[in-house]
Short mmCIF file of N, CA and C in Angstrom, two decimals:
data_model
loop_
_atom_site.label_atom_id
_atom_site.label_comp_id
_atom_site.label_asym_id
_atom_site.label_seq_id
_atom_site.Cartn_x
_atom_site.Cartn_y
_atom_site.Cartn_z
N SER A 1 66.18 211.79 80.47
CA SER A 1 67.72 211.38 79.92
C SER A 1 67.87 210.14 79.61
N GLU A 2 68.97 209.49 79.29
CA GLU A 2 69.15 207.80 78.86
C GLU A 2 69.42 207.22 80.01
N ASP A 3 69.23 207.92 81.41
CA ASP A 3 69.44 207.21 82.59
C ASP A 3 68.15 206.66 82.79
N THR A 4 67.26 207.25 82.38
CA THR A 4 65.63 207.20 82.90
C THR A 4 64.69 206.44 81.36
N TYR A 5 65.43 206.22 80.31
CA TYR A 5 65.03 205.36 79.25
C TYR A 5 64.64 204.07 79.65
N VAL A 6 63.11 203.95 79.21
CA VAL A 6 62.71 202.62 79.37
C VAL A 6 62.46 201.72 78.38
N ARG A 7 63.22 200.58 78.18
CA ARG A 7 63.13 199.77 77.28
C ARG A 7 61.64 199.37 76.37
N GLN A 8 61.65 199.52 75.45
CA GLN A 8 60.22 199.09 74.52
C GLN A 8 60.22 197.55 74.47
N PHE A 9 61.37 196.99 74.45
CA PHE A 9 61.40 195.84 73.85
C PHE A 9 62.19 194.62 74.81
N GLU A 10 61.93 193.49 74.87
CA GLU A 10 62.86 192.52 75.85
C GLU A 10 64.19 192.26 74.77
N ASN A 11 65.05 192.09 75.28
CA ASN A 11 66.45 192.07 74.71
C ASN A 11 66.63 190.53 74.33
N PHE A 12 65.93 190.32 73.00
CA PHE A 12 65.73 189.18 72.33
C PHE A 12 67.38 188.90 71.73
N GLY A 13 68.10 190.01 71.37
CA GLY A 13 69.60 189.76 70.86
C GLY A 13 70.40 188.70 71.90
N ARG A 14 70.08 189.00 73.27
CA ARG A 14 70.83 188.43 74.43
C ARG A 14 70.71 186.88 74.15
N GLU A 15 69.21 186.76 74.07
CA GLU A 15 68.85 185.61 74.60
C GLU A 15 69.59 184.45 73.13
N LEU A 16 69.65 185.10 71.79
CA LEU A 16 70.04 184.50 70.69
C LEU A 16 71.54 184.30 71.09
N TYR A 17 72.38 185.36 71.83
CA TYR A 17 73.81 185.42 71.54
C TYR A 17 74.02 184.31 72.65
N GLU A 18 73.25 184.05 73.77
CA GLU A 18 73.36 182.86 74.69
C GLU A 18 73.25 181.40 74.21
N LYS A 19 72.43 181.40 72.93
CA LYS A 19 72.18 180.00 72.04
C LYS A 19 73.44 180.12 71.23
N GLY A 20 74.42 180.79 71.01
CA GLY A 20 75.40 180.57 70.30
C GLY A 20 75.18 181.56 68.92
N MET A 21 74.30 182.42 68.78
CA MET A 21 74.00 182.89 67.50
C MET A 21 74.54 184.52 67.58
N ILE A 22 75.35 184.87 66.61
CA ILE A 22 75.63 186.20 66.49
C ILE A 22 75.25 186.67 65.40
N ILE A 23 74.22 187.82 65.94
CA ILE A 23 73.77 188.56 64.71
C ILE A 23 73.78 189.88 64.75
N SER A 24 74.52 190.41 63.58
CA SER A 24 75.02 191.80 63.88
C SER A 24 74.73 192.79 62.75
N ALA A 25 74.80 193.86 62.96
CA ALA A 25 74.45 195.04 61.68
C ALA A 25 75.40 195.93 61.85
N THR A 26 75.78 196.71 60.56
CA THR A 26 76.74 197.74 60.70
C THR A 26 76.22 199.04 61.24
N TYR A 27 76.86 199.78 61.92
CA TYR A 27 76.88 200.86 62.46
C TYR A 27 77.59 202.10 61.75
N TYR A 28 76.94 203.29 61.54
CA TYR A 28 78.09 204.02 61.15
C TYR A 28 78.02 205.34 62.15
N PRO A 29 78.79 205.57 62.92
CA PRO A 29 78.77 206.72 63.74
C PRO A 29 79.01 208.22 63.60
N LEU A 30 78.54 208.33 62.07
CA LEU A 30 78.96 209.66 61.83
C LEU A 30 77.39 210.61 61.65
N TYR A 31 76.49 210.16 61.54
CA TYR A 31 75.54 211.08 61.23
C TYR A 31 75.15 211.98 62.20
N PRO A 32 75.06 213.34 62.32
CA PRO A 32 74.85 213.79 60.85
C PRO A 32 75.77 214.20 59.99
N ASP A 33 76.97 213.85 60.39
CA ASP A 33 78.43 214.39 59.76
C ASP A 33 78.48 213.52 58.66
N PRO A 34 79.17 213.33 57.52
CA PRO A 34 79.87 214.50 57.13
C PRO A 34 79.14 215.84 56.30
N HIS A 35 77.78 215.21 56.54
CA HIS A 35 76.69 216.11 55.57
C HIS A 35 75.58 216.25 56.52
N PRO A 36 75.01 217.26 56.54
CA PRO A 36 73.63 217.78 57.27
C PRO A 36 72.70 216.90 56.40
N TRP A 37 71.52 216.28 56.98
CA TRP A 37 70.40 215.80 56.73
C TRP A 37 70.19 216.49 55.36
N GLU A 38 69.96 217.94 55.02
CA GLU A 38 69.20 218.39 53.97
C GLU A 38 70.07 217.79 52.77
N ASP A 39 71.28 217.75 52.87
CA ASP A 39 72.36 217.39 51.78
C ASP A 39 71.78 216.12 51.18
N LEU A 40 71.45 215.44 51.62
CA LEU A 40 70.82 213.94 51.03
C LEU A 40 69.60 214.21 50.25
N GLU A 41 68.97 215.12 50.54
CA GLU A 41 67.53 215.29 49.91
C GLU A 41 67.82 215.71 48.31
N PRO A 42 66.95 215.16 47.48
CA PRO A 42 65.77 214.97 47.66
C PRO A 42 65.50 213.38 47.77
N MET A 43 66.55 212.52 48.07
CA MET A 43 66.22 211.07 48.32
C MET A 43 65.61 210.62 49.32
N ALA A 44 65.28 209.70 49.69
CA ALA A 44 63.84 209.30 50.27
C ALA A 44 64.99 208.62 51.83
N VAL A 45 65.47 209.73 52.32
CA VAL A 45 66.27 209.45 53.61
C VAL A 45 65.52 209.95 54.56
N HIS A 46 64.52 209.09 55.26
CA HIS A 46 63.54 209.46 56.16
C HIS A 46 63.53 208.53 57.39
N PRO A 47 64.31 208.44 58.18
CA PRO A 47 64.08 207.49 59.33
C PRO A 47 63.40 207.68 60.34
N ILE A 48 62.57 206.59 60.68
CA ILE A 48 61.59 206.69 61.66
C ILE A 48 61.59 207.52 63.05
N MET A 49 63.03 207.84 63.33
CA MET A 49 62.78 208.72 64.50
C MET A 49 62.97 210.38 63.87
N GLY A 50 62.96 210.30 62.32
CA GLY A 50 63.20 211.61 62.11
C GLY A 50 64.67 211.92 61.87
N LYS A 51 65.23 212.70 61.46
CA LYS A 51 66.44 213.17 61.54
C LYS A 51 67.21 213.24 62.89
N TYR A 52 68.08 212.17 62.82
CA TYR A 52 68.56 212.08 63.89
C TYR A 52 69.99 212.28 64.13
N ASP A 53 70.64 212.21 65.65
CA ASP A 53 71.97 212.60 65.47
C ASP A 53 72.51 211.24 66.44
N VAL A 54 73.58 210.75 65.99
CA VAL A 54 74.04 209.59 66.82
C VAL A 54 74.80 209.98 68.05
N ARG A 55 74.79 211.18 68.34
CA ARG A 55 75.55 211.54 69.70
C ARG A 55 74.55 211.96 70.76
N ASP A 56 73.16 211.95 70.19
CA ASP A 56 72.20 211.96 71.20
C ASP A 56 71.89 210.78 72.09
N PRO A 57 71.87 211.14 73.36
CA PRO A 57 71.69 209.80 74.28
C PRO A 57 70.45 208.84 74.34
N ILE A 58 69.37 209.81 73.67
CA ILE A 58 68.05 209.13 73.52
C ILE A 58 68.28 208.31 72.12
N VAL A 59 68.60 208.52 71.35
CA VAL A 59 68.84 207.86 69.88
C VAL A 59 69.91 207.00 70.27
N ILE A 60 70.85 206.75 70.95
CA ILE A 60 71.64 205.22 71.30
C ILE A 60 70.81 204.44 72.08
N ALA A 61 70.21 205.13 72.87
CA ALA A 61 69.25 204.01 73.97
C ALA A 61 68.36 203.65 72.81
N LYS A 62 67.61 204.17 71.79
CA LYS A 62 66.25 203.63 71.06
C LYS A 62 67.11 202.83 70.12
N HIS A 63 68.51 202.86 69.52
CA HIS A 63 69.03 202.16 68.37
C HIS A 63 69.02 200.70 69.33
N ILE A 64 69.95 200.89 70.60
CA ILE A 64 70.11 199.47 71.27
C ILE A 64 68.69 198.50 71.52
N ASP A 65 67.65 199.55 71.95
CA ASP A 65 66.62 198.71 72.67
C ASP A 65 65.90 198.24 70.97
N TRP A 66 65.70 198.76 69.89
CA TRP A 66 65.17 198.10 68.83
C TRP A 66 66.19 197.13 68.26
N ALA A 67 67.49 197.44 68.24
CA ALA A 67 68.15 196.24 67.59
C ALA A 67 68.23 194.86 68.23
N THR A 68 68.26 194.99 69.75
CA THR A 68 68.47 193.87 70.52
C THR A 68 66.82 193.08 70.84
N GLY A 69 65.95 194.29 70.57
CA GLY A 69 64.43 193.78 70.65
C GLY A 69 64.30 192.87 69.57
N HIS A 70 64.65 193.04 68.38
CA HIS A 70 64.82 192.31 67.00
C HIS A 70 65.59 191.41 66.85
N GLY A 71 66.68 191.09 67.87
CA GLY A 71 67.38 189.82 67.57
C GLY A 71 69.01 190.28 67.32
N ILE A 72 69.17 191.28 67.36
CA ILE A 72 70.30 192.07 66.85
C ILE A 72 71.27 191.75 68.22
N ASN A 73 72.68 191.34 67.98
CA ASN A 73 73.27 191.37 69.62
C ASN A 73 74.78 191.81 69.20
N CYS A 74 75.05 192.32 68.13
CA CYS A 74 76.20 193.13 68.19
C CYS A 74 76.08 194.38 67.00
N PHE A 75 76.64 195.28 67.22
CA PHE A 75 77.02 196.16 66.23
C PHE A 75 78.40 196.59 65.92
N PHE A 76 78.49 196.21 64.22
CA PHE A 76 80.15 196.52 63.86
C PHE A 76 80.35 197.84 63.61
N PHE A 77 80.93 198.89 64.55
CA PHE A 77 81.21 199.94 64.00
C PHE A 77 82.11 200.46 62.95
N SER A 78 81.69 201.19 61.86
CA SER A 78 82.83 201.84 60.85
C SER A 78 83.71 202.50 61.30
N TRP A 79 85.22 202.09 61.12
CA TRP A 79 86.15 202.60 61.66
C TRP A 79 87.19 203.18 60.59
N GLY A 80 87.92 203.91 60.48
CA GLY A 80 89.14 204.27 59.63
C GLY A 80 88.45 205.10 58.37
N ILE A 81 87.59 205.82 58.73
CA ILE A 81 87.21 206.87 57.13
C ILE A 81 88.42 207.48 56.94
N ASP A 82 88.66 207.79 55.65
CA ASP A 82 89.99 208.44 54.95
C ASP A 82 89.89 209.69 54.90
N ASP A 83 88.85 210.35 55.99
CA ASP A 83 89.37 211.89 56.20
C ASP A 83 89.39 212.10 57.73
N GLU A 84 90.66 212.57 57.93
CA GLU A 84 91.15 212.42 59.40
C GLU A 84 89.97 212.92 60.75
N ASN A 85 89.34 213.88 59.58
CA ASN A 85 88.45 214.91 60.93
C ASN A 85 87.14 214.17 61.03
N ALA A 86 86.71 213.62 60.19
CA ALA A 86 85.49 212.61 60.03
C ALA A 86 85.94 211.53 61.00
N ASN A 87 87.02 211.12 60.91
CA ASN A 87 87.38 209.94 61.80
C ASN A 87 87.50 210.32 63.21
N LYS A 88 88.12 211.46 63.45
CA LYS A 88 88.19 211.91 64.80
C LYS A 88 86.68 212.03 65.48
N ARG A 89 85.56 212.37 64.55
CA ARG A 89 84.16 212.95 65.30
C ARG A 89 83.78 211.17 65.41
N ALA A 90 83.74 210.24 64.28
CA ALA A 90 83.48 209.16 64.34
C ALA A 90 83.64 208.45 65.66
N HIS A 91 85.08 208.54 65.88
CA HIS A 91 86.08 208.13 67.65
C HIS A 91 84.86 208.45 68.47
N SER A 92 85.06 209.80 68.51
CA SER A 92 83.90 210.53 69.71
C SER A 92 82.64 210.21 69.96
N ASN A 93 81.82 210.01 68.58
CA ASN A 93 80.68 209.31 68.76
C ASN A 93 80.57 207.89 69.07
N LEU A 94 81.51 207.11 69.07
CA LEU A 94 81.77 205.80 69.16
C LEU A 94 82.03 205.58 70.89
N LEU A 95 82.90 206.62 71.37
CA LEU A 95 82.95 206.44 72.76
C LEU A 95 81.83 206.92 73.42
N LYS A 96 80.98 207.57 73.00
CA LYS A 96 79.66 208.16 73.44
C LYS A 96 78.78 207.26 73.39
N PHE A 97 78.65 206.27 72.39
CA PHE A 97 77.87 205.31 72.47
C PHE A 97 78.35 204.19 73.56
N ILE A 98 79.46 203.58 73.51
CA ILE A 98 79.77 202.41 74.38
C ILE A 98 79.68 202.99 75.41
N ASN A 99 79.77 204.30 76.21
CA ASN A 99 79.66 204.71 77.47
C ASN A 99 78.25 205.00 77.84
N SER A 100 77.10 204.83 77.07
CA SER A 100 75.69 204.97 77.44
C SER A 100 75.44 203.93 78.35
N PRO A 101 74.30 204.22 79.16
CA PRO A 101 73.98 203.22 80.32
C PRO A 101 73.04 201.80 79.60
N LEU A 102 72.81 201.84 78.48
CA LEU A 102 72.52 200.70 77.27
C LEU A 102 73.46 199.73 76.98
N ALA A 103 74.55 200.40 76.53
CA ALA A 103 75.69 199.77 75.77
C ALA A 103 75.98 198.51 76.17
N SER A 104 75.55 197.95 77.92
CA SER A 104 76.20 196.67 77.88
C SER A 104 75.24 195.87 77.31
N GLN A 105 73.97 196.33 77.29
CA GLN A 105 73.15 195.12 76.26
C GLN A 105 73.37 194.69 74.84
N ILE A 106 74.22 195.13 74.67
CA ILE A 106 74.61 194.92 73.15
C ILE A 106 76.41 194.59 72.74
N TYR A 107 76.43 193.67 72.03
CA TYR A 107 78.19 193.78 71.89
C TYR A 107 78.47 194.47 71.03
N PHE A 108 79.74 194.82 70.58
CA PHE A 108 80.24 195.59 69.51
C PHE A 108 81.64 195.22 68.93
N ALA A 109 81.84 195.48 67.83
CA ALA A 109 83.12 195.28 67.27
C ALA A 109 83.47 196.34 66.38
N ILE A 110 84.78 196.56 65.77
CA ILE A 110 85.16 197.55 65.05
C ILE A 110 85.19 196.84 63.46
N PHE A 111 84.72 197.77 62.40
CA PHE A 111 84.63 197.46 61.10
C PHE A 111 85.79 198.08 60.64
N TYR A 112 87.17 197.79 60.45
CA TYR A 112 88.19 198.74 59.84
C TYR A 112 88.16 198.65 58.41
N GLU A 113 87.59 199.91 57.96
CA GLU A 113 87.36 200.24 56.47
C GLU A 113 89.02 199.95 55.76
N ILE A 114 88.78 199.64 54.50
CA ILE A 114 89.81 199.17 53.77
C ILE A 114 90.38 200.68 53.33
N SER A 115 89.65 201.58 53.08
CA SER A 115 89.54 202.86 52.41
C SER A 115 90.81 203.54 53.50
N ARG A 116 90.89 203.05 54.64
CA ARG A 116 92.23 203.95 55.43
C ARG A 116 93.15 203.17 55.10
N PHE A 117 93.51 202.17 54.44
CA PHE A 117 94.74 201.96 53.98
C PHE A 117 95.26 202.81 52.83
N GLY A 118 94.32 203.24 51.82
CA GLY A 118 94.57 204.18 50.86
C GLY A 118 94.95 205.54 51.57
N PHE A 119 93.98 206.07 52.49
CA PHE A 119 94.55 207.39 53.36
C PHE A 119 96.10 207.27 53.49
N PHE A 120 96.47 206.16 54.17
CA PHE A 120 97.84 206.08 54.56
C PHE A 120 99.14 205.56 53.39
N GLY A 121 98.46 206.00 52.25
CA GLY A 121 99.29 205.66 51.41
C GLY A 121 99.63 204.09 50.57
N ILE A 122 98.96 202.97 51.64
CA ILE A 122 99.21 201.73 50.90
C ILE A 122 98.28 201.46 49.97
N GLU A 123 99.27 200.79 48.76
CA GLU A 123 98.64 200.56 47.75
C GLU A 123 98.57 199.32 47.63
N THR A 124 97.52 198.72 46.23
CA THR A 124 97.14 197.49 46.39
C THR A 124 97.93 197.23 44.74
N ASP A 125 98.10 195.79 44.59
CA ASP A 125 98.75 195.61 43.10
C ASP A 125 97.28 195.42 42.27
N GLU A 126 97.61 195.11 41.35
CA GLU A 126 96.61 194.88 39.88
C GLU A 126 95.77 193.73 39.99
N TYR A 127 95.89 192.78 41.29
CA TYR A 127 94.51 191.82 41.77
C TYR A 127 93.93 192.16 43.01
N GLY A 128 94.67 193.47 43.43
CA GLY A 128 93.72 194.09 44.56
C GLY A 128 94.39 193.63 45.91
N MET A 129 95.59 193.09 46.01
CA MET A 129 96.08 192.43 47.15
C MET A 129 97.06 193.69 47.27
N ILE A 130 96.71 193.80 48.87
CA ILE A 130 97.58 194.85 49.57
C ILE A 130 99.15 194.61 49.41
N LYS A 131 99.97 195.74 49.02
CA LYS A 131 101.37 195.65 49.08
C LYS A 131 101.52 196.13 50.45
N LEU A 132 102.80 195.01 50.92
CA LEU A 132 103.26 194.78 52.36
C LEU A 132 104.74 195.60 52.05
N ASP A 133 105.36 196.20 50.96
CA ASP A 133 106.45 196.57 50.96
C ASP A 133 106.94 197.80 51.52
N ASP A 134 106.26 198.79 52.10
CA ASP A 134 106.99 199.90 52.85
C ASP A 134 106.19 199.70 54.36
N PRO A 135 107.14 199.19 55.27
CA PRO A 135 106.87 199.01 56.66
C PRO A 135 106.27 200.52 57.18
N GLU A 136 107.00 201.44 56.67
CA GLU A 136 106.71 202.70 57.77
C GLU A 136 105.25 203.27 57.22
N LYS A 137 104.44 202.89 56.21
CA LYS A 137 103.27 202.99 55.86
C LYS A 137 102.23 202.49 56.88
N TRP A 138 102.72 201.26 57.33
CA TRP A 138 102.10 200.44 57.87
C TRP A 138 101.86 200.88 59.57
N ARG A 139 102.90 201.87 59.78
CA ARG A 139 103.03 202.11 61.37
C ARG A 139 101.75 203.01 61.81
N ASN A 140 100.94 203.70 60.91
CA ASN A 140 99.73 204.33 60.93
C ASN A 140 98.88 203.48 61.40
N VAL A 141 98.87 202.31 60.55
CA VAL A 141 97.77 201.23 60.89
C VAL A 141 97.95 200.48 62.08
N VAL A 142 99.31 200.28 62.49
CA VAL A 142 99.37 199.61 63.94
C VAL A 142 99.19 200.74 65.12
N ASN A 143 99.28 202.03 64.75
CA ASN A 143 99.13 203.04 65.62
C ASN A 143 97.32 203.33 65.82
N ASP A 144 96.63 202.89 64.88
CA ASP A 144 95.28 202.71 64.65
C ASP A 144 94.96 201.70 66.05
N PHE A 145 95.56 200.74 65.56
CA PHE A 145 94.80 199.45 66.40
C PHE A 145 95.37 199.29 67.91
N LYS A 146 96.44 200.03 68.04
CA LYS A 146 97.08 200.41 69.28
C LYS A 146 95.68 201.10 70.04
N LEU A 147 95.24 201.95 69.40
CA LEU A 147 94.32 203.14 70.08
C LEU A 147 92.78 202.20 70.10
N LEU A 148 92.52 201.52 69.03
CA LEU A 148 91.46 200.66 69.41
C LEU A 148 91.69 199.28 70.41
N GLN A 149 92.84 198.99 70.45
CA GLN A 149 93.02 197.92 71.75
C GLN A 149 92.83 198.78 73.10
N ARG A 150 93.39 200.01 73.34
CA ARG A 150 93.38 200.48 74.34
C ARG A 150 91.90 200.98 74.79
N GLU A 151 91.38 201.63 73.72
CA GLU A 151 90.21 202.02 74.00
C GLU A 151 88.86 201.53 74.07
N PHE A 152 88.62 200.19 73.29
CA PHE A 152 87.71 199.32 72.79
C PHE A 152 87.65 197.74 73.02
N PHE A 153 89.07 197.13 72.99
CA PHE A 153 89.07 195.86 72.88
C PHE A 153 89.06 195.38 74.29
N SER A 154 89.46 196.22 75.29
CA SER A 154 89.13 195.96 76.73
C SER A 154 87.66 196.46 77.34
N LYS A 155 86.56 196.65 76.64
CA LYS A 155 85.41 196.89 77.01
C LYS A 155 84.81 195.35 77.56
N GLU A 156 84.04 195.46 78.25
CA GLU A 156 83.69 193.74 78.46
C GLU A 156 82.44 193.58 77.34
N ASN A 157 81.86 194.36 76.71
CA ASN A 157 81.04 194.23 75.94
C ASN A 157 81.46 194.16 74.16
N TYR A 158 83.15 194.05 74.29
CA TYR A 158 83.46 194.00 73.00
C TYR A 158 83.49 192.62 72.54
N LEU A 159 83.06 192.60 71.44
CA LEU A 159 82.87 191.02 70.83
C LEU A 159 84.29 190.21 70.59
N PHE A 160 84.13 189.22 71.37
CA PHE A 160 85.38 188.28 71.03
C PHE A 160 84.92 186.71 70.47
N VAL A 161 85.61 186.07 69.81
CA VAL A 161 85.59 184.95 69.17
C VAL A 161 86.50 183.96 69.34
N LYS A 162 86.24 182.72 70.30
CA LYS A 162 87.60 182.40 70.18
C LYS A 162 88.75 183.14 70.90
N ASP A 163 88.51 183.70 72.01
CA ASP A 163 89.32 184.78 72.78
C ASP A 163 90.30 185.59 72.12
N LYS A 164 89.44 185.83 70.70
CA LYS A 164 90.23 187.21 69.68
C LYS A 164 89.25 188.09 69.51
N PRO A 165 90.11 189.44 69.80
CA PRO A 165 88.73 190.44 69.65
C PRO A 165 88.35 190.56 67.93
N VAL A 166 86.96 190.77 67.93
CA VAL A 166 86.72 190.51 66.38
C VAL A 166 87.01 191.86 65.56
#
């Protein structure tokens, strides 16, 4: 089990963080959703660990071990997918990740996907600037951030810069 996982690498990411360096990587908490691995073939998608599932405690432990062992000290989790069912699965998977025994050994932050705005009907102008003219549509974004604040920003290993959640 993940409780008995023995790290393969020393936590080099923590050393770098303590020296003031934040080295991050984007982490997509959906695999094997929204599609099974077979749907990706014949692409050359063959991860070292084989076809993995981010809900698997051993996969989570290995991802943290390998990342921090090679200097990464923060994962940016993709959040705000424009499919509500997929977003709920990603949320559930993220909770599994941050509650794993090794999670305290890496910082994490939320990468809020701009596609979420489109899902809520928030439009952009011809220059790509987000329109702020309909406050009702923003209520959904505010609710997302209330959820993020309640469940993630309060975690000890959530990444803060200058006392602000990233």
